[in-house]
Amino acid sequence: MAHAPDASAAAPADALGEFELIARHFQRPAARAVLGVGDDCALLQPVAGQQWAVSTDMLVEGRHFLAGTDPRRLGHKALAVNLSDLAAMGAQPHAFLLALALPAADPAWLREFAAGLFALADEHGIELVGGDTTRGPLNLCLTVLGLVPAGAALRRDAARAGDELWVSGVPGEARLALGHLRGEWALEPAALEPVLARLERPTPRVALGLALRGIAHAAIDVSDGLLGDLGHVLRASGVGAEVLADALPRGRVLAEQPEARRRACQLAGGDDYELLFTAPAARRAQVLDAAAGCGVQVSRIGSMGGEPGLRLLDAAGRSIDTGFPSFDHFATP
């Protein structure tokens, strides 16, 4: 987690230096790595019969989270969104790297951020093995590494016609909270609290992803909107889908919203980090057993067909306009 000298203005005398910052807040004894934080590279031991699953996600203040977000929750979310990618592949978390740009080395902020980060890391048995720090606008970039038996990964290109379409949890709650924070609508405090937790402290469905290996065909995590992410699966697999909009699960807060708002949050809202996956109809009982074993709610929301394209239907079987835009970093304001 070393890096070249910073050419910017000197830091205040009472600020942490880069290497003290790393040692105090991010350096821990290596548990599984041959060599972890503190050298030019981490050293990891290859595992026979396993493939590495590797993913990187960046969180930028003002784009992925609001200024002033609680640092402990931010530490949790920074790792959670990356673990969600491993979950979508059915991979077991193994190690991660952190590249961190900070406007200032604030010890109190760093302490809380690291606490949230490592609490989730310890929960999933994943260790920090390296990265980088620098001065700049607040920006968090994590790379996660997981292990999956060769040939067992859940891939976007593996959906088949005749598969049933499932989703975990309650998609749309995070977008509902974000709309309140943006002033698009107002939620009462009792309604805001549970959905804000879904936005700021998402639950990566790692256990479910592992349990679905050998049962599900394809999977993706819902990060940019359910229909938009489903579109990636359809294109990669060369299949179509029929989605039952009113089969999507609704928590109490979503159920109280006007229909148009609820549908927009559930079908186009991002930041849910739930798993959207396909599995053969003959394995429905196995899907339900796998989810129950993980303590995760799953809902059957449609099916995959051989004809390309997406059909969105209401409870009466009537077609609904599919023009729900997903999040795009360069097209979305």
Coordinates of C-alpha atoms in Angstrom, one line a residue:
M1 CA 0.0 0.0 0.0
A2 CA 2.9 2.3 -0.8
H3 CA 2.9 5.1 -3.3
A4 CA 5.1 7.9 -4.8
P5 CA 5.5 11.2 -2.8
D6 CA 2.6 13.6 -3.1
A7 CA 3.6 16.8 -4.9
S8 CA 0.7 18.8 -3.4
A9 CA 1.1 21.4 -0.6
A10 CA 2.4 20.2 2.7
A11 CA -0.2 18.8 5.2
P12 CA -0.9 20.6 8.5
A13 CA 1.6 19.7 11.3
D14 CA -1.0 17.7 13.3
A15 CA -2.2 15.7 10.3
L16 CA -1.3 12.0 9.8
G17 CA 1.4 11.2 7.4
E18 CA 0.6 8.7 4.6
F19 CA 2.5 5.7 6.1
E20 CA 1.3 6.4 9.7
L21 CA -2.2 6.6 8.3
I22 CA -1.8 3.2 6.7
A23 CA -0.2 1.6 9.8
R24 CA -2.7 3.0 12.2
H25 CA -5.9 2.4 10.4
F26 CA -5.4 -0.3 7.7
Q27 CA -2.4 -2.6 8.5
R28 CA -3.4 -5.9 10.1
P29 CA -1.5 -9.2 10.3
A30 CA -2.0 -11.3 7.1
A31 CA -4.3 -14.3 7.7
R32 CA -4.3 -16.1 4.4
A33 CA -2.1 -14.0 2.2
V34 CA 1.6 -15.0 2.0
L35 CA 2.4 -11.2 2.3
G36 CA -0.2 -8.5 2.9
V37 CA -0.1 -4.7 3.4
G38 CA 3.3 -3.0 3.6
D39 CA 5.3 -4.1 0.5
D40 CA 5.1 -3.2 -3.2
C41 CA 2.8 -6.1 -3.9
A42 CA 0.8 -8.6 -2.0
L43 CA 1.6 -12.3 -2.4
L44 CA -1.3 -14.7 -2.7
Q45 CA -1.0 -18.5 -3.0
P46 CA -2.9 -20.0 -6.0
V47 CA -5.4 -22.7 -5.0
A48 CA -5.6 -25.9 -7.0
G49 CA -8.9 -26.4 -8.9
Q50 CA -10.1 -22.9 -8.1
Q51 CA -10.4 -19.8 -10.4
W52 CA -9.9 -16.2 -9.2
A53 CA -12.9 -14.0 -9.5
V54 CA -11.7 -10.4 -9.5
S55 CA -13.8 -7.1 -9.6
T56 CA -13.2 -3.4 -9.0
D57 CA -15.7 -0.7 -8.0
M58 CA -15.1 2.9 -7.4
L59 CA -17.2 5.2 -5.2
V60 CA -16.9 8.9 -5.8
E61 CA -18.3 11.5 -3.4
G62 CA -21.1 13.4 -5.0
R63 CA -21.7 10.6 -7.6
H64 CA -22.1 7.4 -5.6
F65 CA -22.6 8.9 -2.1
L66 CA -23.5 12.3 -0.7
A67 CA -21.1 14.5 1.1
G68 CA -21.3 14.0 4.8
T69 CA -22.3 10.4 4.6
D70 CA -21.5 8.6 7.9
P71 CA -18.0 7.3 7.5
R72 CA -18.7 4.0 9.3
R73 CA -21.6 3.3 6.9
L74 CA -19.4 4.4 4.0
G75 CA -16.7 1.9 5.0
H76 CA -19.3 -0.8 5.0
K77 CA -20.8 0.2 1.7
A78 CA -17.5 0.5 -0.1
L79 CA -16.7 -3.2 0.6
A80 CA -20.4 -4.4 0.3
V81 CA -20.8 -3.3 -3.3
N82 CA -17.6 -5.2 -4.2
L83 CA -18.6 -8.3 -2.3
S84 CA -21.9 -8.1 -4.2
D85 CA -20.0 -8.7 -7.4
L86 CA -18.4 -11.8 -5.9
A87 CA -21.9 -13.0 -4.8
A88 CA -23.2 -12.6 -8.3
M89 CA -20.5 -15.0 -9.5
G90 CA -20.9 -17.5 -6.7
A91 CA -17.4 -16.8 -5.5
Q92 CA -16.0 -17.1 -2.0
P93 CA -14.4 -13.8 -0.8
H94 CA -10.7 -14.1 -0.2
A95 CA -8.9 -10.7 -0.3
F96 CA -9.3 -7.1 -1.3
L97 CA -7.2 -4.0 -2.1
L98 CA -8.1 -0.4 -1.2
A99 CA -7.1 2.8 -3.1
L100 CA -8.2 5.8 -1.1
A101 CA -8.1 9.5 -2.1
L102 CA -8.7 11.8 0.9
P103 CA -9.0 15.6 1.0
A104 CA -7.5 15.4 4.5
A105 CA -6.1 12.7 6.8
D106 CA -8.8 13.2 9.5
P107 CA -8.0 10.6 12.2
A108 CA -11.6 10.5 13.5
W109 CA -13.1 10.0 10.0
L110 CA -10.5 7.3 9.2
R111 CA -11.2 5.5 12.5
E112 CA -14.9 5.2 11.7
F113 CA -14.4 4.4 8.1
A114 CA -12.0 1.6 8.9
A115 CA -14.3 0.3 11.6
G116 CA -17.2 -0.1 9.1
L117 CA -14.9 -1.6 6.5
F118 CA -13.3 -4.2 8.7
A119 CA -16.5 -5.2 10.5
L120 CA -17.9 -6.3 7.1
A121 CA -14.5 -7.8 6.1
D122 CA -14.4 -9.9 9.2
E123 CA -18.0 -11.0 8.7
H124 CA -17.0 -12.5 5.4
G125 CA -13.5 -13.7 6.2
I126 CA -11.9 -11.4 3.6
E127 CA -8.6 -9.5 4.3
L128 CA -7.0 -6.3 3.1
V129 CA -3.8 -7.1 1.3
G130 CA -2.7 -3.8 -0.2
G131 CA -3.7 -0.6 -2.1
D132 CA -2.8 3.1 -2.2
T133 CA -3.5 6.4 -0.5
T134 CA -3.2 10.0 -1.8
R135 CA -4.6 13.4 -1.2
G136 CA -7.5 14.5 -3.4
P137 CA -11.3 14.6 -3.7
L138 CA -12.9 11.8 -1.6
N139 CA -12.7 8.7 -3.8
L140 CA -12.8 5.0 -2.8
C141 CA -11.7 2.3 -5.2
L142 CA -11.7 -1.3 -4.0
T143 CA -10.6 -4.5 -5.8
V144 CA -11.9 -7.8 -4.5
L145 CA -10.6 -11.3 -5.2
G146 CA -12.7 -14.4 -4.7
L147 CA -12.4 -18.1 -5.3
V148 CA -14.8 -20.3 -7.3
P149 CA -14.3 -23.9 -8.4
A150 CA -13.3 -24.1 -12.1
G151 CA -16.5 -24.1 -14.2
A152 CA -18.9 -23.3 -11.3
A153 CA -19.1 -19.6 -11.6
L154 CA -22.6 -18.0 -12.2
R155 CA -22.2 -16.1 -15.4
R156 CA -24.4 -13.5 -17.3
D157 CA -24.2 -15.5 -20.5
A158 CA -25.6 -18.7 -19.0
A159 CA -29.4 -18.0 -18.9
R160 CA -31.5 -20.3 -20.9
A161 CA -35.0 -20.2 -22.4
G162 CA -37.4 -21.8 -20.0
D163 CA -35.5 -20.6 -16.9
E164 CA -37.5 -18.9 -14.1
L165 CA -36.4 -15.4 -13.1
W166 CA -35.8 -14.7 -9.4
V167 CA -34.7 -11.7 -7.3
S168 CA -33.5 -11.6 -3.7
G169 CA -34.7 -9.2 -1.0
V170 CA -36.8 -6.1 -1.8
P171 CA -35.4 -4.1 -4.7
G172 CA -36.3 -0.4 -4.8
E173 CA -35.9 0.6 -1.2
A174 CA -32.5 2.1 -1.7
R175 CA -33.8 4.3 -4.6
L176 CA -36.7 5.4 -2.5
A177 CA -34.3 6.6 0.2
L178 CA -32.1 8.4 -2.4
G179 CA -35.2 10.2 -3.8
H180 CA -35.9 11.6 -0.3
L181 CA -32.3 12.7 0.1
R182 CA -32.4 14.4 -3.3
G183 CA -35.7 16.2 -2.6
E184 CA -37.7 14.3 -5.2
W185 CA -40.2 13.3 -2.6
A186 CA -40.5 13.4 1.2
L187 CA -40.7 10.4 3.5
E188 CA -41.7 10.5 7.2
P189 CA -38.8 9.7 9.6
A190 CA -40.3 6.3 10.5
A191 CA -40.5 5.4 6.8
L192 CA -37.1 6.9 5.9
E193 CA -35.1 5.0 8.6
P194 CA -35.4 1.4 7.2
V195 CA -34.9 2.4 3.5
L196 CA -32.0 4.7 4.3
A197 CA -30.3 1.7 5.9
R198 CA -30.7 -0.3 2.7
L199 CA -29.1 2.6 0.8
E200 CA -26.2 3.2 3.1
R201 CA -25.6 -0.3 4.5
P202 CA -26.5 -2.8 1.7
T203 CA -26.2 -6.5 2.4
P204 CA -24.1 -8.4 -0.1
R205 CA -25.8 -11.7 -0.8
V206 CA -22.6 -13.8 -0.6
A207 CA -24.1 -16.8 1.1
L208 CA -27.0 -16.9 -1.4
G209 CA -24.5 -16.8 -4.3
L210 CA -22.6 -19.7 -2.9
A211 CA -25.7 -21.7 -2.3
L212 CA -27.0 -21.2 -5.8
R213 CA -23.9 -22.8 -7.4
G214 CA -25.0 -25.8 -9.3
I215 CA -28.7 -24.7 -9.1
A216 CA -28.9 -21.3 -10.9
H217 CA -27.7 -20.8 -14.4
A218 CA -27.0 -17.0 -14.6
A219 CA -26.8 -14.2 -12.0
I220 CA -26.1 -10.5 -11.8
D221 CA -26.3 -8.1 -8.9
V222 CA -28.8 -5.2 -9.1
S223 CA -26.6 -2.1 -8.9
D224 CA -27.9 0.1 -11.7
G225 CA -31.6 -0.9 -11.9
L226 CA -33.3 -4.2 -12.2
L227 CA -34.4 -3.9 -15.8
G228 CA -31.1 -2.4 -16.9
D229 CA -29.1 -5.1 -15.2
L230 CA -31.5 -7.8 -16.6
G231 CA -30.7 -6.4 -20.0
H232 CA -27.1 -7.3 -19.6
V233 CA -28.1 -10.9 -19.0
L234 CA -30.4 -11.0 -22.0
R235 CA -27.7 -9.6 -24.3
A236 CA -25.0 -11.9 -23.0
S237 CA -27.2 -15.0 -23.1
G238 CA -29.1 -14.3 -26.3
V239 CA -32.5 -14.8 -24.7
G240 CA -35.6 -12.7 -23.9
A241 CA -37.6 -12.3 -20.7
E242 CA -41.1 -11.7 -19.4
V243 CA -41.1 -9.8 -16.1
L244 CA -44.2 -9.6 -13.9
A245 CA -43.9 -6.1 -12.4
D246 CA -46.5 -6.7 -9.7
A247 CA -44.7 -9.9 -8.5
L248 CA -41.8 -7.8 -7.2
P249 CA -41.8 -8.0 -3.4
R250 CA -42.8 -4.9 -1.5
G251 CA -41.8 -3.9 2.0
R252 CA -44.1 -1.7 4.1
V253 CA -42.6 1.6 2.9
L254 CA -42.7 0.7 -0.8
A255 CA -46.2 -0.6 -0.5
E256 CA -47.4 2.8 0.8
Q257 CA -46.0 4.7 -2.3
P258 CA -47.9 5.8 -5.3
E259 CA -47.8 3.1 -8.0
A260 CA -45.7 5.1 -10.5
R261 CA -43.1 5.9 -7.9
R262 CA -43.0 2.4 -6.6
R263 CA -42.5 0.9 -10.0
A264 CA -39.9 3.4 -11.0
C265 CA -37.9 2.6 -7.8
Q266 CA -38.3 -1.2 -8.1
L267 CA -37.6 -1.5 -11.9
A268 CA -35.1 1.3 -12.5
G269 CA -33.6 2.1 -9.0
G270 CA -30.0 1.1 -8.3
D271 CA -28.0 0.6 -5.2
D272 CA -30.0 -2.5 -4.1
Y273 CA -27.2 -5.0 -4.5
E274 CA -29.7 -7.8 -4.5
L275 CA -29.2 -10.9 -6.8
L276 CA -31.2 -11.3 -9.9
F277 CA -30.8 -14.8 -11.2
T278 CA -32.3 -17.5 -13.4
A279 CA -32.8 -21.2 -12.7
P280 CA -34.6 -24.1 -14.3
A281 CA -38.3 -24.5 -13.3
A282 CA -37.5 -28.0 -12.2
R283 CA -35.1 -26.6 -9.5
R284 CA -37.6 -24.3 -7.9
A285 CA -37.7 -26.2 -4.7
Q286 CA -33.9 -26.2 -4.6
V287 CA -33.8 -22.4 -5.1
L288 CA -36.3 -22.0 -2.2
D289 CA -34.3 -24.3 0.0
A290 CA -31.0 -22.6 -0.7
A291 CA -32.5 -19.2 0.1
A292 CA -34.2 -20.4 3.3
G293 CA -30.8 -21.9 4.4
C294 CA -29.3 -18.4 4.0
G295 CA -32.2 -16.6 5.6
V296 CA -32.8 -14.6 2.5
Q297 CA -36.1 -13.9 0.8
V298 CA -36.3 -14.7 -2.9
S299 CA -39.2 -14.0 -5.2
R300 CA -40.0 -15.5 -8.6
I301 CA -40.7 -12.5 -10.9
G302 CA -40.8 -13.9 -14.4
S303 CA -39.3 -16.3 -17.0
M304 CA -36.8 -16.4 -19.8
G305 CA -37.8 -17.0 -23.4
G306 CA -36.1 -17.9 -26.6
E307 CA -37.4 -14.8 -28.4
P308 CA -35.1 -11.8 -27.8
G309 CA -36.5 -8.7 -26.0
L310 CA -38.2 -7.8 -22.8
R311 CA -41.9 -7.9 -22.0
L312 CA -43.1 -6.2 -18.8
L313 CA -46.6 -7.2 -17.6
D314 CA -48.9 -6.1 -14.8
A315 CA -50.9 -8.4 -12.5
A316 CA -53.7 -8.6 -15.2
G317 CA -51.2 -9.7 -17.9
R318 CA -51.3 -6.3 -19.6
S319 CA -48.2 -4.8 -21.1
I320 CA -46.4 -2.0 -19.4
D321 CA -44.0 0.4 -21.0
T322 CA -40.4 -0.9 -20.4
G323 CA -38.9 2.6 -20.7
F324 CA -37.5 2.7 -17.2
P325 CA -33.9 4.1 -17.6
S326 CA -31.2 2.4 -15.6
F327 CA -28.3 4.4 -14.1
D328 CA -25.4 5.2 -16.5
H329 CA -22.4 7.1 -15.2
F330 CA -22.1 9.2 -18.3
A331 CA -25.7 9.5 -19.4
T332 CA -27.4 10.0 -16.0
P333 CA -27.2 13.5 -14.5

